[in-house]
């Protein structure tokens, strides 16, 4: 793989042993559409390791043996690529980048990301905004990235919006991130300018520890995407931008509650379709409504019925994505037996007691937060959430067993 940045335009050329099919780090199969993309709203003089890491979030799935960058990287970054992927990276010759002092929030506007933001009221936001690709047609025009970007602006936080068409480099799924970490390209290229030493993502307990995002549905302390000692964690650290998961120890019920209790409440938006609010008519809206109804202890409020296409996954047997939250909702939403989730009740024996661990924080998640940002997170969790008991910890560590 040969990587070239021309300004903020990324071009990559595959070697004969590279392939146009691959898997993201969560094992999701993906296919390449085109070999260039661009990033806007970023400076062109970042540390070479930042350019290399930003490119790697786009080219990793296609690269088989080696990657050559257009400017020398540090030995530390090359070593992290070799240790994590078995890839020879070069040329080597730059001094490593020293971590900056600040933490930024990778801000999507969803409840998880808003909860992470609430924890660090001084942290600047970096927002990734999808823009059209100049050659690849947009088959997902209902996705309102402009609405999300405008909401991010209204929060009043220090905000950098990076624009990119990198999601159109995929033929399948289209559009999508080649790796989940590609959402960070803008933050990485801005890291010197913003003096960043860490980047906070809104990945919660399910994604970090329960294999939810990877659909493996088992306890995953070794999660290759988000564990500090995983290959991505070490690679980001080598570039002086630590991956930080402020809400990695709490469930989506807790992030929902924290987000809706925060002063950013007005700007929370998990649905990518509606302009004036969530569309209430997609799979994501249905899932989030289940969680919100459980948190607010009220009946489910949705126009969707069992006939709706997006409801079909709930008419099948488990496992479900975000299953821990489904159990949480079944145990707490009044009248759930009269909703489209009625059939799901047959598969679980969920009670408030059996799901109470989802109201507390898994302590090892706080230990993973790098020292400069740990005390603030720990104090916030202590004041607003509380830690899991030993029994509750065991529920996490035997999940899916
Ligand atoms: Zn929706």
XYZ file of C-alpha atoms and ligand atoms in Angstrom:
402
model
C 0.000 0.000 0.000
C 1.337 3.418 -0.959
C -0.200 6.413 0.746
C 0.025 10.006 -0.481
C -1.402 13.141 1.057
C -1.644 16.129 -1.310
C -2.815 18.841 1.002
C -5.830 17.209 2.600
C -6.441 14.852 -0.326
C -5.593 11.234 0.492
C -4.717 8.874 -2.363
C -3.699 5.267 -1.844
C -2.391 2.720 -4.324
C -2.717 -0.966 -3.643
C 0.278 -3.297 -4.001
C -0.206 -6.553 -5.971
C -0.761 -8.499 -2.742
C -3.313 -6.029 -1.364
C -7.006 -6.738 -1.920
C -10.170 -4.745 -2.532
C -12.146 -6.899 -0.110
C -11.363 -7.020 3.566
C -12.695 -6.840 7.070
C -12.840 -3.978 9.495
C -11.426 -4.658 12.962
C -14.912 -5.707 14.105
C -14.803 -8.464 11.437
C -17.459 -6.738 9.357
C -16.807 -7.568 5.663
C -16.228 -4.530 3.471
C -15.396 -3.788 -0.161
C -13.391 -0.952 -1.666
C -14.999 1.441 -4.175
C -12.363 4.047 -4.839
C -8.867 4.943 -3.722
C -9.078 8.590 -2.833
C -10.866 10.855 -0.414
C -10.311 14.192 1.237
C -10.498 15.819 4.641
C -11.479 19.471 5.031
C -11.189 21.896 7.910
C -7.761 20.641 8.978
C -4.247 22.112 8.767
C -1.694 20.683 6.326
C 1.272 20.717 8.689
C 0.437 18.056 11.279
C 3.066 15.647 12.592
C 3.796 12.896 10.025
C 2.603 10.204 12.463
C -0.791 11.919 12.554
C -1.040 11.868 8.750
C 0.026 8.208 8.787
C -2.484 7.202 11.463
C -5.308 9.148 9.793
C -4.522 7.323 6.532
C -4.291 3.959 8.277
C -7.907 4.265 9.530
C -8.884 4.274 5.838
C -6.411 1.802 4.299
C -5.948 -0.828 7.048
C -8.578 -3.283 5.759
C -6.956 -3.537 2.306
C -3.287 -3.705 3.323
C -1.666 -7.125 3.503
C 2.130 -6.805 3.898
C 3.515 -3.288 3.863
C 2.549 0.347 3.828
C 4.741 3.171 2.579
C 3.859 6.691 3.555
C 4.849 9.823 1.638
C 6.781 11.200 4.629
C 8.904 9.505 7.258
C 7.120 8.270 10.381
C 8.531 7.563 13.840
C 10.010 4.178 14.725
C 7.383 3.964 17.483
C 4.489 4.305 15.027
C 6.049 1.779 12.623
C 6.551 -0.649 15.507
C 2.917 -0.305 16.594
C 1.790 -1.077 13.034
C 4.053 -4.103 12.931
C 3.051 -5.384 16.353
C -0.647 -4.854 15.724
C -1.067 -5.867 12.107
C 2.166 -7.608 11.052
C 2.648 -4.808 8.510
C 6.021 -3.352 7.510
C 5.669 0.424 7.636
C 8.048 3.112 6.426
C 10.003 5.117 5.707
C 11.088 5.551 9.321
C 12.914 8.684 10.420
C 10.702 11.130 12.327
C 10.869 11.933 16.014
C 7.806 10.587 17.837
C 5.013 13.034 18.551
C 4.732 13.970 22.207
C 1.176 13.800 23.564
C -0.460 17.206 23.930
C -2.113 18.398 27.132
C -5.757 18.486 26.089
C -8.596 16.051 25.612
C -11.089 16.601 22.781
C -14.474 14.937 22.402
C -15.201 13.170 19.131
C -18.700 14.627 19.035
C -21.491 12.935 17.094
C -24.446 14.492 18.937
C -25.760 11.067 20.025
C -26.576 10.349 23.663
C -23.329 8.462 24.307
C -21.206 11.254 22.940
C -23.221 13.914 24.784
C -22.726 11.976 28.046
C -18.957 11.914 27.422
C -19.106 15.655 26.740
C -21.060 16.302 29.960
C -18.254 14.656 31.893
C -15.678 17.142 30.534
C -17.368 20.573 30.319
C -14.138 22.273 29.203
C -13.207 19.819 26.454
C -13.408 21.056 22.860
C -15.500 19.157 20.313
C -14.293 17.773 17.025
C -17.200 16.861 14.787
C -16.900 14.649 11.710
C -19.225 15.801 8.967
C -19.896 13.654 5.913
C -19.787 15.488 2.583
C -20.409 14.122 -0.943
C -17.584 12.497 -2.888
C -16.832 14.139 -6.201
C -16.958 10.874 -8.145
C -19.066 8.440 -6.093
C -22.857 8.929 -6.147
C -24.635 9.395 -2.807
C -27.122 6.592 -2.217
C -28.076 7.765 1.240
C -29.429 11.284 0.703
C -31.721 11.181 3.749
C -28.716 11.287 6.101
C -28.713 14.864 7.394
C -25.095 15.558 8.255
C -25.855 19.272 7.917
C -28.402 19.049 10.753
C -25.931 17.313 13.055
C -23.224 19.859 12.260
C -25.600 22.762 12.983
C -26.639 21.219 16.313
C -22.965 20.809 17.247
C -22.442 24.526 16.548
C -25.336 25.497 18.820
C -23.841 23.754 21.858
C -21.592 26.756 22.435
C -18.539 24.570 22.943
C -15.225 25.201 21.248
C -15.874 23.286 18.020
C -13.859 22.124 15.038
C -15.824 20.522 12.234
C -13.821 18.340 9.874
C -15.516 17.434 6.617
C -14.784 14.262 4.699
C -16.035 12.033 1.919
C -13.985 9.068 3.155
C -17.111 6.970 3.751
C -17.567 6.802 -0.030
C -14.307 4.876 -0.419
C -16.431 1.816 0.455
C -18.538 -0.016 -2.125
C -20.095 -2.115 0.644
C -21.504 -1.031 2.929
C -21.955 2.322 1.266
C -21.371 4.759 2.749
C -19.406 3.670 5.790
C -16.187 3.908 7.728
C -13.458 1.517 6.546
C -12.567 1.280 10.263
C -14.617 2.789 13.103
C -11.535 4.879 13.893
C -11.849 6.751 10.591
C -14.296 9.081 12.354
C -11.154 10.449 14.036
C -9.288 11.578 10.886
C -10.189 15.219 11.442
C -9.293 15.146 15.135
C -5.969 13.470 14.333
C -4.992 16.058 11.735
C -6.066 18.802 14.172
C -4.232 17.252 17.138
C -1.150 19.492 16.921
C -3.183 22.661 16.425
C -5.495 21.788 19.348
C -2.633 20.432 21.500
C -4.394 17.076 21.914
C -3.089 14.220 24.013
C -6.358 12.323 24.053
C -9.502 11.872 22.032
C -12.692 10.842 23.824
C -15.220 8.635 22.056
C -18.757 7.864 23.232
C -18.351 4.089 23.162
C -20.245 2.698 26.143
C -20.217 -0.549 28.117
C -21.876 -2.614 25.377
C -19.376 -1.560 22.709
C -16.278 -1.658 24.892
C -16.862 -4.690 27.157
C -19.865 -6.750 26.008
C -18.930 -7.295 22.369
C -22.084 -5.446 21.346
C -20.610 -3.366 18.598
C -18.816 -6.388 17.199
C -21.893 -8.587 17.582
C -19.813 -11.230 19.364
C -21.961 -10.774 22.456
C -19.383 -11.900 24.940
C -17.159 -10.219 27.500
C -14.287 -8.623 25.564
C -11.531 -7.172 27.794
C -9.256 -7.665 24.763
C -11.477 -5.680 22.374
C -9.033 -4.931 19.510
C -10.687 -1.621 18.645
C -11.034 0.083 22.009
C -8.870 -1.625 24.655
C -5.834 0.543 25.522
C -3.627 -2.513 24.975
C -5.403 -3.470 21.771
C -3.734 -2.729 18.451
C -5.640 0.491 17.832
C -5.152 1.689 21.399
C -1.389 1.252 21.087
C -1.249 2.850 17.647
C -3.132 5.968 18.772
C -0.873 6.168 21.847
C 2.200 5.954 19.582
C 0.927 9.060 17.769
C 0.453 10.853 21.102
C -3.356 10.841 20.966
C -4.703 8.390 23.532
C -8.084 6.773 22.952
C -10.258 7.747 25.918
C -13.652 6.179 26.650
C -15.223 8.331 29.386
C -18.484 6.347 29.326
C -16.891 2.957 28.586
C -18.053 1.622 31.952
C -21.721 2.550 31.745
C -24.666 1.249 29.735
C -26.713 3.108 27.151
C -29.402 3.573 29.796
C -26.931 5.581 31.859
C -25.584 7.605 28.917
C -29.184 8.343 27.922
C -29.993 9.546 31.434
C -26.799 11.620 31.709
C -27.338 13.164 28.272
C -30.973 14.057 28.960
C -30.028 15.493 32.375
C -27.199 17.590 30.920
C -27.276 21.139 29.626
C -26.609 19.693 26.160
C -29.994 17.946 26.273
C -31.453 20.154 23.524
C -28.766 19.064 21.088
C -28.961 15.294 21.567
C -29.753 13.606 18.262
C -29.253 9.910 17.594
C -31.405 9.651 14.474
C -29.678 10.615 11.243
C -32.845 11.108 9.237
C -35.139 13.774 10.666
C -34.511 17.506 10.352
C -36.576 18.873 13.271
C -36.099 15.874 15.549
C -35.773 12.104 15.418
C -37.802 10.501 12.583
C -39.464 8.010 15.037
C -39.652 5.617 12.139
C -36.291 3.844 11.881
C -34.676 0.929 13.694
C -32.416 3.193 15.665
C -35.281 5.393 16.847
C -37.159 2.287 17.991
C -34.188 0.933 19.935
C -33.436 4.299 21.538
C -37.122 4.799 22.396
C -37.060 1.471 24.269
C -34.112 2.729 26.316
C -35.551 6.205 26.880
C -38.937 4.824 27.945
C -37.142 2.528 30.406
C -35.081 5.405 31.806
C -38.150 7.627 32.107
C -40.328 4.711 33.326
C -43.150 5.420 30.947
C -44.960 3.405 28.252
C -43.329 3.016 24.844
C -44.221 5.909 22.539
C -43.768 4.876 18.923
C -45.898 4.883 15.767
C -44.118 1.702 14.629
C -45.902 -1.646 14.701
C -44.732 -5.228 14.261
C -45.406 -4.843 10.537
C -42.744 -2.184 10.131
C -39.631 -3.353 8.290
C -37.307 -1.988 10.963
C -39.209 -3.977 13.606
C -38.499 -7.322 11.975
C -35.302 -8.113 13.951
C -37.438 -8.053 17.132
C -39.743 -10.734 15.775
C -36.841 -13.173 15.569
C -35.048 -15.106 18.289
C -32.134 -13.508 20.157
C -29.293 -12.680 20.169
C -29.965 -9.036 19.386
C -27.502 -6.177 19.011
C -27.537 -4.259 22.293
C -29.234 -7.195 23.968
C -28.402 -6.003 27.485
C -30.454 -2.877 26.787
C -33.329 -4.927 25.422
C -33.447 -6.877 28.683
C -33.225 -3.615 30.611
C -36.173 -2.203 28.661
C -38.297 -5.340 28.975
C -37.859 -5.199 32.735
C -38.791 -1.522 33.058
C -41.179 -0.270 30.372
C -44.788 -0.377 31.658
C -47.102 -2.240 29.282
C -44.245 -3.637 27.184
C -46.346 -6.832 26.756
C -48.771 -4.827 24.583
C -46.089 -3.549 22.202
C -44.213 -5.042 19.278
C -41.656 -6.290 21.831
C -44.272 -8.683 23.314
C -42.798 -11.729 21.597
C -39.310 -10.937 22.849
C -40.540 -11.361 26.434
C -40.713 -15.129 25.857
C -36.935 -15.348 25.510
C -35.923 -13.528 28.678
C -36.681 -13.546 32.341
C -35.511 -9.992 32.854
C -36.327 -8.206 36.107
C -35.279 -4.870 37.548
C -33.002 -6.776 39.883
C -31.394 -8.895 37.168
C -30.666 -5.771 35.089
C -29.689 -3.346 37.870
C -25.993 -3.779 37.016
C -26.762 -1.676 33.932
C -27.386 1.333 36.176
C -23.817 1.407 37.516
C -20.247 1.828 36.275
C -17.865 -1.071 35.628
C -14.783 0.079 37.620
C -12.042 -1.243 35.262
C -13.359 1.178 32.638
C -12.264 4.094 34.826
C -8.815 2.520 35.329
C -8.400 2.550 31.539
C -8.789 6.308 31.281
C -5.310 7.864 31.023
C -4.156 9.537 34.254
C -4.561 13.194 33.179
C -8.294 12.728 32.596
C -9.174 10.003 35.106
C -9.928 12.049 38.268
C -12.552 14.171 36.500
C -14.292 11.078 35.123
C -14.129 9.237 38.448
C -15.587 12.203 40.342
C -18.378 12.585 37.789
C -19.233 8.871 37.962
C -19.203 8.918 41.749
C -21.556 11.916 41.842
C -23.936 10.837 39.078
C -23.794 7.059 38.620
C -22.046 4.949 41.265
C -19.822 1.906 40.843
C -20.920 -1.694 40.341
C -20.857 -4.093 43.272
C -18.788 -7.290 43.000
C -21.889 -9.210 41.961
C -22.639 -6.648 39.277
C -19.039 -6.792 38.047
C -19.495 -10.529 37.682
C -22.509 -9.902 35.417
C -20.217 -8.005 33.032
C -17.435 -10.573 33.173
C -19.707 -13.548 32.538
C -21.727 -11.831 29.791
C -22.302 -14.238 26.897
C -20.608 -17.112 28.733
Zn -35.054 7.650 13.196
